[in-house]
Tab-separated table of C-alpha atoms and ligand atoms in Angstrom:
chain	number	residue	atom	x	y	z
A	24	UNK	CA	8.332	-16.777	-6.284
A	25	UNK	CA	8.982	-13.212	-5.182
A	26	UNK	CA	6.519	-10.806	-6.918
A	27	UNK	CA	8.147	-7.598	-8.274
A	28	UNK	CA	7.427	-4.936	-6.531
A	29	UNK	CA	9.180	-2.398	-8.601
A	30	UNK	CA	5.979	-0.312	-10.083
A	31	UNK	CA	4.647	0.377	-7.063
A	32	UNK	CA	7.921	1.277	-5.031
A	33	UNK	CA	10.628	3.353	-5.980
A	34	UNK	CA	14.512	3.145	-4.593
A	35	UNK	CA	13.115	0.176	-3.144
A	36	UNK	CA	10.829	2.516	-0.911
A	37	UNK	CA	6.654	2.920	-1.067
A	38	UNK	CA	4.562	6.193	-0.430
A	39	UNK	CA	0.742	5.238	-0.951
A	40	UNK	CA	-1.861	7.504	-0.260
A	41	UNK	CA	-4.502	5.871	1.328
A	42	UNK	CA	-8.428	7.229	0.209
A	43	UNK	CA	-11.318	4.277	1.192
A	44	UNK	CA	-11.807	6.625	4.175
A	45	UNK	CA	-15.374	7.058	2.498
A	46	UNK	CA	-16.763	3.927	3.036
A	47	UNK	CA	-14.550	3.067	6.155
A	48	UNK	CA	-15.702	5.955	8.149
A	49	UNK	CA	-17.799	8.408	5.991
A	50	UNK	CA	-17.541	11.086	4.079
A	51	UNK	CA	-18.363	13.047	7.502
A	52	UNK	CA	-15.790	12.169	10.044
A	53	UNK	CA	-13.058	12.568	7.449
A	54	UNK	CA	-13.827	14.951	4.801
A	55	UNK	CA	-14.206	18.507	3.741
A	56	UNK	CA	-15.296	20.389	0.758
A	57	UNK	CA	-12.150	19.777	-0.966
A	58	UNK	CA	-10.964	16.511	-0.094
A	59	UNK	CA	-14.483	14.535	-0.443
A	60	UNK	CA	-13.626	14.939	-3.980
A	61	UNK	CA	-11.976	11.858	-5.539
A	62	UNK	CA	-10.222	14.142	-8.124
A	63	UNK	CA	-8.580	16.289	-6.087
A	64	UNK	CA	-6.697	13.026	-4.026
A	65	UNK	CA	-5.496	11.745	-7.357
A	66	UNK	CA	-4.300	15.277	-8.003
A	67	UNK	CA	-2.212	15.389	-4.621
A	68	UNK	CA	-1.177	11.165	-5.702
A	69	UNK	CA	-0.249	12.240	-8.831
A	70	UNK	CA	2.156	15.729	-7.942
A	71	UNK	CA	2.780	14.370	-4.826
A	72	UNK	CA	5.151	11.511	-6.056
A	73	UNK	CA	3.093	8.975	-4.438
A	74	UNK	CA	4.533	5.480	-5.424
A	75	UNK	CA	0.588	4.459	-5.409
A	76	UNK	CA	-2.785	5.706	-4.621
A	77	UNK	CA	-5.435	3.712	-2.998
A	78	UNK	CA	-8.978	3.224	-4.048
A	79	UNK	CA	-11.728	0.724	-3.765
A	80	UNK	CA	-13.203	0.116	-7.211
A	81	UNK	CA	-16.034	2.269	-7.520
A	82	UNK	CA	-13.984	5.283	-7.115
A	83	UNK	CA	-11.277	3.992	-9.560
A	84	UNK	CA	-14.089	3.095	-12.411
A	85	UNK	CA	-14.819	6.578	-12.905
A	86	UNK	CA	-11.494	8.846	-11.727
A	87	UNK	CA	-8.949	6.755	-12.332
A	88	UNK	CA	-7.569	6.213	-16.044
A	89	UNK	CA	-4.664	4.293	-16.472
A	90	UNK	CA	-3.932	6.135	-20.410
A	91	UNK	CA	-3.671	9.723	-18.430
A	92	UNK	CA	-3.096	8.605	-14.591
A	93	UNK	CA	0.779	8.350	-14.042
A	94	UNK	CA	0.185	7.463	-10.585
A	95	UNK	CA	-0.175	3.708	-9.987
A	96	UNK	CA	-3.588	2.245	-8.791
A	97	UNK	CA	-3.529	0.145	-6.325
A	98	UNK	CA	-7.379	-1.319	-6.020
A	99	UNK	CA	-8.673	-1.965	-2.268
A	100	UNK	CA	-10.502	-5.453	-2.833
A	101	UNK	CA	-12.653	-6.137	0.261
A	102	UNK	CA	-13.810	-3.320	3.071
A	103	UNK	CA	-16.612	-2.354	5.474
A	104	UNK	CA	-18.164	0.717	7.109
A	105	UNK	CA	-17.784	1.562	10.252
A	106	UNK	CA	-21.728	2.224	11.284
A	107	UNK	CA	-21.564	-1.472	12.500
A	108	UNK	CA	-18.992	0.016	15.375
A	109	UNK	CA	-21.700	-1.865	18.187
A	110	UNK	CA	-20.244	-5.710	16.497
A	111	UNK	CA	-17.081	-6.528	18.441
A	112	UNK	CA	-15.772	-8.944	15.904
A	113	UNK	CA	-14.786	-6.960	12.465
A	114	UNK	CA	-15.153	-8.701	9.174
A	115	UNK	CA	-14.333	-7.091	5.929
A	116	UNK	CA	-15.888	-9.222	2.885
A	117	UNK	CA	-14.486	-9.388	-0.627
A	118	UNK	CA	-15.898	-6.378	-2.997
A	119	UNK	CA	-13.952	-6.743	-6.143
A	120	UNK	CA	-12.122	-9.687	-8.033
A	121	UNK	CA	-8.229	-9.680	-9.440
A	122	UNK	CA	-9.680	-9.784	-12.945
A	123	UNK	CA	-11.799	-6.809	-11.906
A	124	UNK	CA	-9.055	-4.880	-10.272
A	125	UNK	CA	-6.397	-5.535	-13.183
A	126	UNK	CA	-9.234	-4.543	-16.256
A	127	UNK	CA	-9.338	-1.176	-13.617
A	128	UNK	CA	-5.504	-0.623	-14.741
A	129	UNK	CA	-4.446	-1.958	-10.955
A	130	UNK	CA	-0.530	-2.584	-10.592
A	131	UNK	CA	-1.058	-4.043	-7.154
A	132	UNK	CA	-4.475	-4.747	-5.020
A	133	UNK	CA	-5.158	-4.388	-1.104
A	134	UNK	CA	-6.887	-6.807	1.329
A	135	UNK	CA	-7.726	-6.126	5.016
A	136	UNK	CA	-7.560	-8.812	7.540
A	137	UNK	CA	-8.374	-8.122	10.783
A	138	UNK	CA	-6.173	-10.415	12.665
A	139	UNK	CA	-7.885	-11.566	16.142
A	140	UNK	CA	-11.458	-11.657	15.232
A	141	UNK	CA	-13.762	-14.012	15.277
A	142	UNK	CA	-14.175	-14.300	11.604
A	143	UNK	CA	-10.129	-14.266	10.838
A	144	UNK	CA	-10.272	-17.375	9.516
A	145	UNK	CA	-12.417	-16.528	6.891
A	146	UNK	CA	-10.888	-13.354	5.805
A	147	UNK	CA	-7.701	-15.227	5.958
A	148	UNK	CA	-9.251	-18.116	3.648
A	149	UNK	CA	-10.681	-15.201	1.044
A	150	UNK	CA	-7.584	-13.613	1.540
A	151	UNK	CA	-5.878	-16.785	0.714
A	152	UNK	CA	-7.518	-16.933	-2.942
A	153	UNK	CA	-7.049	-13.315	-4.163
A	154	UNK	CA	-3.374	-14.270	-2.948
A	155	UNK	CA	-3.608	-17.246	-5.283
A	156	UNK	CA	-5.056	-14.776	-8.151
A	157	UNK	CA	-2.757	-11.772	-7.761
A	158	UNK	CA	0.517	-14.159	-7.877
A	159	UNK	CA	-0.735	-16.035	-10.813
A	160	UNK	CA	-0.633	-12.526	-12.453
A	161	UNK	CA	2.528	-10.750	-11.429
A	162	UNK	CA	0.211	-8.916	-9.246
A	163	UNK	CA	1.885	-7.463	-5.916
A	164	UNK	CA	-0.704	-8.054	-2.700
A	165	UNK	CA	-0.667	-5.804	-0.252
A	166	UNK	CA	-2.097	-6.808	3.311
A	167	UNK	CA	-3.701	-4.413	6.048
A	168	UNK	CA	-2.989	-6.543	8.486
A	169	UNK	CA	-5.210	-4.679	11.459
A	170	UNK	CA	-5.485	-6.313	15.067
A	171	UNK	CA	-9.093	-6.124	15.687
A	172	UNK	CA	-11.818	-7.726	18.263
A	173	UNK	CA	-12.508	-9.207	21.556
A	174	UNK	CA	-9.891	-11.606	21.687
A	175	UNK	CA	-6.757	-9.167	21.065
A	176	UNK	CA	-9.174	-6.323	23.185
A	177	UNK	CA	-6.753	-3.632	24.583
A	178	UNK	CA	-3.678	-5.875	23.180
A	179	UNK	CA	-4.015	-4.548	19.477
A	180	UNK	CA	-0.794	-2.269	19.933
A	181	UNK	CA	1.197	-4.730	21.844
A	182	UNK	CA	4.763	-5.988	20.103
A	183	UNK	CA	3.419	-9.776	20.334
A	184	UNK	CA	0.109	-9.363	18.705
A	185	UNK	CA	1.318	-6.609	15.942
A	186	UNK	CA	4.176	-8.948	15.285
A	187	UNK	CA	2.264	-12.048	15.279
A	188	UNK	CA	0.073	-9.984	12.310
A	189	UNK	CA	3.407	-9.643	10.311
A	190	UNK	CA	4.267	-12.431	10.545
A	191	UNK	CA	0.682	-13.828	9.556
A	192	UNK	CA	0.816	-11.689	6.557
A	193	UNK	CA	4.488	-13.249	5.173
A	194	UNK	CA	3.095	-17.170	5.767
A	195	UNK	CA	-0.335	-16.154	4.071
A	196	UNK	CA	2.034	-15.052	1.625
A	197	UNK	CA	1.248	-10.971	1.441
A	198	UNK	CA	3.634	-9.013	-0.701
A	199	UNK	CA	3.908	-6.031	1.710
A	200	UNK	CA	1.939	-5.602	5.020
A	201	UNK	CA	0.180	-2.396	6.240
A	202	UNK	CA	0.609	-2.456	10.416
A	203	UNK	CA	-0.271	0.380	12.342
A	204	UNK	CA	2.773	1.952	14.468
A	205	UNK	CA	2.347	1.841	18.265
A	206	UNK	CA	5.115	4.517	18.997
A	207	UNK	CA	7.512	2.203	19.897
A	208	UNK	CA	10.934	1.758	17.424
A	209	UNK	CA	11.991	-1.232	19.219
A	210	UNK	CA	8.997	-3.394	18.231
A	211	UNK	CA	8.653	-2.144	15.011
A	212	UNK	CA	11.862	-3.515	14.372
A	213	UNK	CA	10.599	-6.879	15.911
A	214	UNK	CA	7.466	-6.752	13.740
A	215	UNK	CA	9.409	-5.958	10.708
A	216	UNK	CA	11.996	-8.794	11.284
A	217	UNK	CA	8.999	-11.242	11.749
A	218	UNK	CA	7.482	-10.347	8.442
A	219	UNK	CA	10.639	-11.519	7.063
A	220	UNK	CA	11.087	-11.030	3.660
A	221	UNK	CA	7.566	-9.591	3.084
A	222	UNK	CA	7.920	-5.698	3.293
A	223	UNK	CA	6.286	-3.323	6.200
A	224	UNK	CA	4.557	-0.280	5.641
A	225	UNK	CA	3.239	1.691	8.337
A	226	UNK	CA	-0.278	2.211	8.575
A	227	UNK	CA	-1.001	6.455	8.769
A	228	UNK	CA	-3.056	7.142	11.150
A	229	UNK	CA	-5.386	9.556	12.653
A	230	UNK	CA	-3.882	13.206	11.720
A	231	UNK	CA	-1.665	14.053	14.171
A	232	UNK	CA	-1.464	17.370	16.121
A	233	UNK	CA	1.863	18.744	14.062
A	234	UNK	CA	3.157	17.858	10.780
A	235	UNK	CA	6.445	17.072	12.064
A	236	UNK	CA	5.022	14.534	14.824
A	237	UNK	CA	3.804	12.196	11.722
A	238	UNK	CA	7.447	13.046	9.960
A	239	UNK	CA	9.040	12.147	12.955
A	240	UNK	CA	7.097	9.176	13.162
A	241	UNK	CA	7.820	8.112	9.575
A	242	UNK	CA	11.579	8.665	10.278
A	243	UNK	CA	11.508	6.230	12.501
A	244	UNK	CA	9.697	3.533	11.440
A	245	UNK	CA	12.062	4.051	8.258
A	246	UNK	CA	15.013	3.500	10.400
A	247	UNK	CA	13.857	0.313	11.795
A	248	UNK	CA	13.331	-1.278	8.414
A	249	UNK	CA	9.791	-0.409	7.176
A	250	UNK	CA	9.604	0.414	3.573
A	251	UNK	CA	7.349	3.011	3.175
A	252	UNK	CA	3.678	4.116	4.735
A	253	UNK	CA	0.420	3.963	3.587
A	254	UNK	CA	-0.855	7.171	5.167
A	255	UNK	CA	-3.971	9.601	3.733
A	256	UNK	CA	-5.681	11.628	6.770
A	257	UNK	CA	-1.990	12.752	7.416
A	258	UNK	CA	-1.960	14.122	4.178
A	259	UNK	CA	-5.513	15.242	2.560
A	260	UNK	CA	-6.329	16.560	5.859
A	261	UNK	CA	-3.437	18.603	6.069
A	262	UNK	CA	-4.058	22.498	4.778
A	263	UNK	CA	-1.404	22.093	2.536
A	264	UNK	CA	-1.350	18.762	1.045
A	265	UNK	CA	1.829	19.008	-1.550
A	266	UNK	CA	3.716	20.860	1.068
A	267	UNK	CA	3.539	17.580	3.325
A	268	UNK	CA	3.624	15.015	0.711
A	269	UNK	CA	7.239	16.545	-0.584
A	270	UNK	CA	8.447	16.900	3.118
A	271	UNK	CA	7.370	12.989	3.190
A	272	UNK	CA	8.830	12.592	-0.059
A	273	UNK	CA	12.128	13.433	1.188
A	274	UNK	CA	12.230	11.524	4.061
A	275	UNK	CA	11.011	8.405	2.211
A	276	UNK	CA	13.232	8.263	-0.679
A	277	UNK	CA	16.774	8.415	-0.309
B	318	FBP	P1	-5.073	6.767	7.313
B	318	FBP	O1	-3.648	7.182	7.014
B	318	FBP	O2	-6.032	7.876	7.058
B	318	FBP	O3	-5.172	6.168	8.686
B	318	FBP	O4	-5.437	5.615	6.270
B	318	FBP	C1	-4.993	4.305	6.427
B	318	FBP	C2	-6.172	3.343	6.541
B	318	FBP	O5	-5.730	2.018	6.651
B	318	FBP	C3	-7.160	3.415	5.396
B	318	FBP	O6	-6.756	2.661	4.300
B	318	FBP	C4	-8.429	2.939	6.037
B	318	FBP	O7	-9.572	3.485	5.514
B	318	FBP	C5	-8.301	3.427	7.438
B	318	FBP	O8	-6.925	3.622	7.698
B	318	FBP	C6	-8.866	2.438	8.409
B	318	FBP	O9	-8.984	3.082	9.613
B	318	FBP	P2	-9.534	2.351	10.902
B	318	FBP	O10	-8.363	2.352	11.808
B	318	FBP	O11	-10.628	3.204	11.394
B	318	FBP	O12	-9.990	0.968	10.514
């Protein structure tokens, strides 16, 4: 059964802003006096015309309110830090349930898998329940479906290996998958064909230098077949953050 996808897209197209920098990398890579503040993201989500913003649950038990918050939550259900940098094989355990997530006022969750590390198989097997959970409830999945550890080492970006993570995410039955650009249009396209019917966002990124590199970046992967992107450094790291997210806006809806 295809799960709708129609409150967390619109025209058929996604713009998600992205915000579990904080426990990924810590509140001192990414953030500054402004944007360390969860308020102030769901303030760019909600004028921004975001089509969903991102938060693991702590964060969305005390911001997010789904009576006043127009913009739909999308609840990140399993993550890690980054301080364990030194362990070459990533795992990202499961934080928060479906039930949890939907009494949170979710209208989709998020799951990372890193696809090549030594301990795929069990994210793919906790993946594999949520999966189970989320589709028993109308619940669109979204998969960040990251090529990480030794065995994919300095092969993460390559066409095969991003593809082959596409396509993992439309057999393990993902609703959308979040896969990192590597610059090239011509494999996007491949790694959005072998995704199939399961819908590609693009994964955002480190900021880039200029605004319009990530635009132009976005316009591409667009015209290739993606759906959307799931972007937030490119955005509440940006001086202006509602100046970029309309620019984006434009180029994302039709
Ligand atoms: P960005 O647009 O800031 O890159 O956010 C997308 C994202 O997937 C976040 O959801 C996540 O915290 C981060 O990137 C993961 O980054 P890393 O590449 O360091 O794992």
């Amino acid at each position: 059964m295809q799960v709708d996808l129609s409150k967390i897209t619109k025209q058929g197209r996604a713009m998600f802003l992205a915000y579990d920098q904080g426990m990924e990398h810590g509140p001192e890579k990414d953030f500054d006096d402004e944007n360390v503040d969860p308020q102030k993201i769901l303030e760019i989500a909600e004028e921004g015309q975001f089509t969903g913003v991102i938060f693991q649950k702590g964060i969305a038990e005390k911001y997010y309110d789904p009576k006043i918050n127009k913009v739909p939550l999308i609840v990140k259900l399993n993550g890690k830090t980054g301080l364990r940098a030194d362990l070459d094989e990533p795992y990202s355990p499961p934080l928060c349930s479906v039930e949890e997530a939907i009494g949170l006022g979710a209208s989709a969750v998020g799951y990372t898998i890193y696809v090549g590390s030594q301990f795929e198989g069990k994210m793919m097997q906790e993946f594999s329940v949520i999966e189970q959970e989320a589709e028993e409830r109308n619940l669109p999945v979204v998969a960040w479906m990251y090529p990480r550890g030794q065995a994919v080492a300095g092969k993460e970006n390559s066409r095969e290996i991003l593809a082959h993570a596409a396509r993992l995410g439309l057999e393990l039955g993902a609703d959308m998958v979040k896969i990192p650009y590597n610059g090239s249009k011509k494999d996007f396209e491949w790694v959005v064909k072998a995704a199939g019917k399961t819908k590609v966002v693009m994964s955002g990124g480190p900021k880039t230098e200029t605004r319009e590199e990530f635009l132009k970046i976005v316009k591409d992967v667009l015209s290739v077949g993606a759906v959307g992107v799931a972007v937030g450094r490119n955005i509440w790291q940006d001086g202006e953050p509602l100046e970029i997210s309309r620019k984006l806006a434009k180029i994302v809806f039709l």
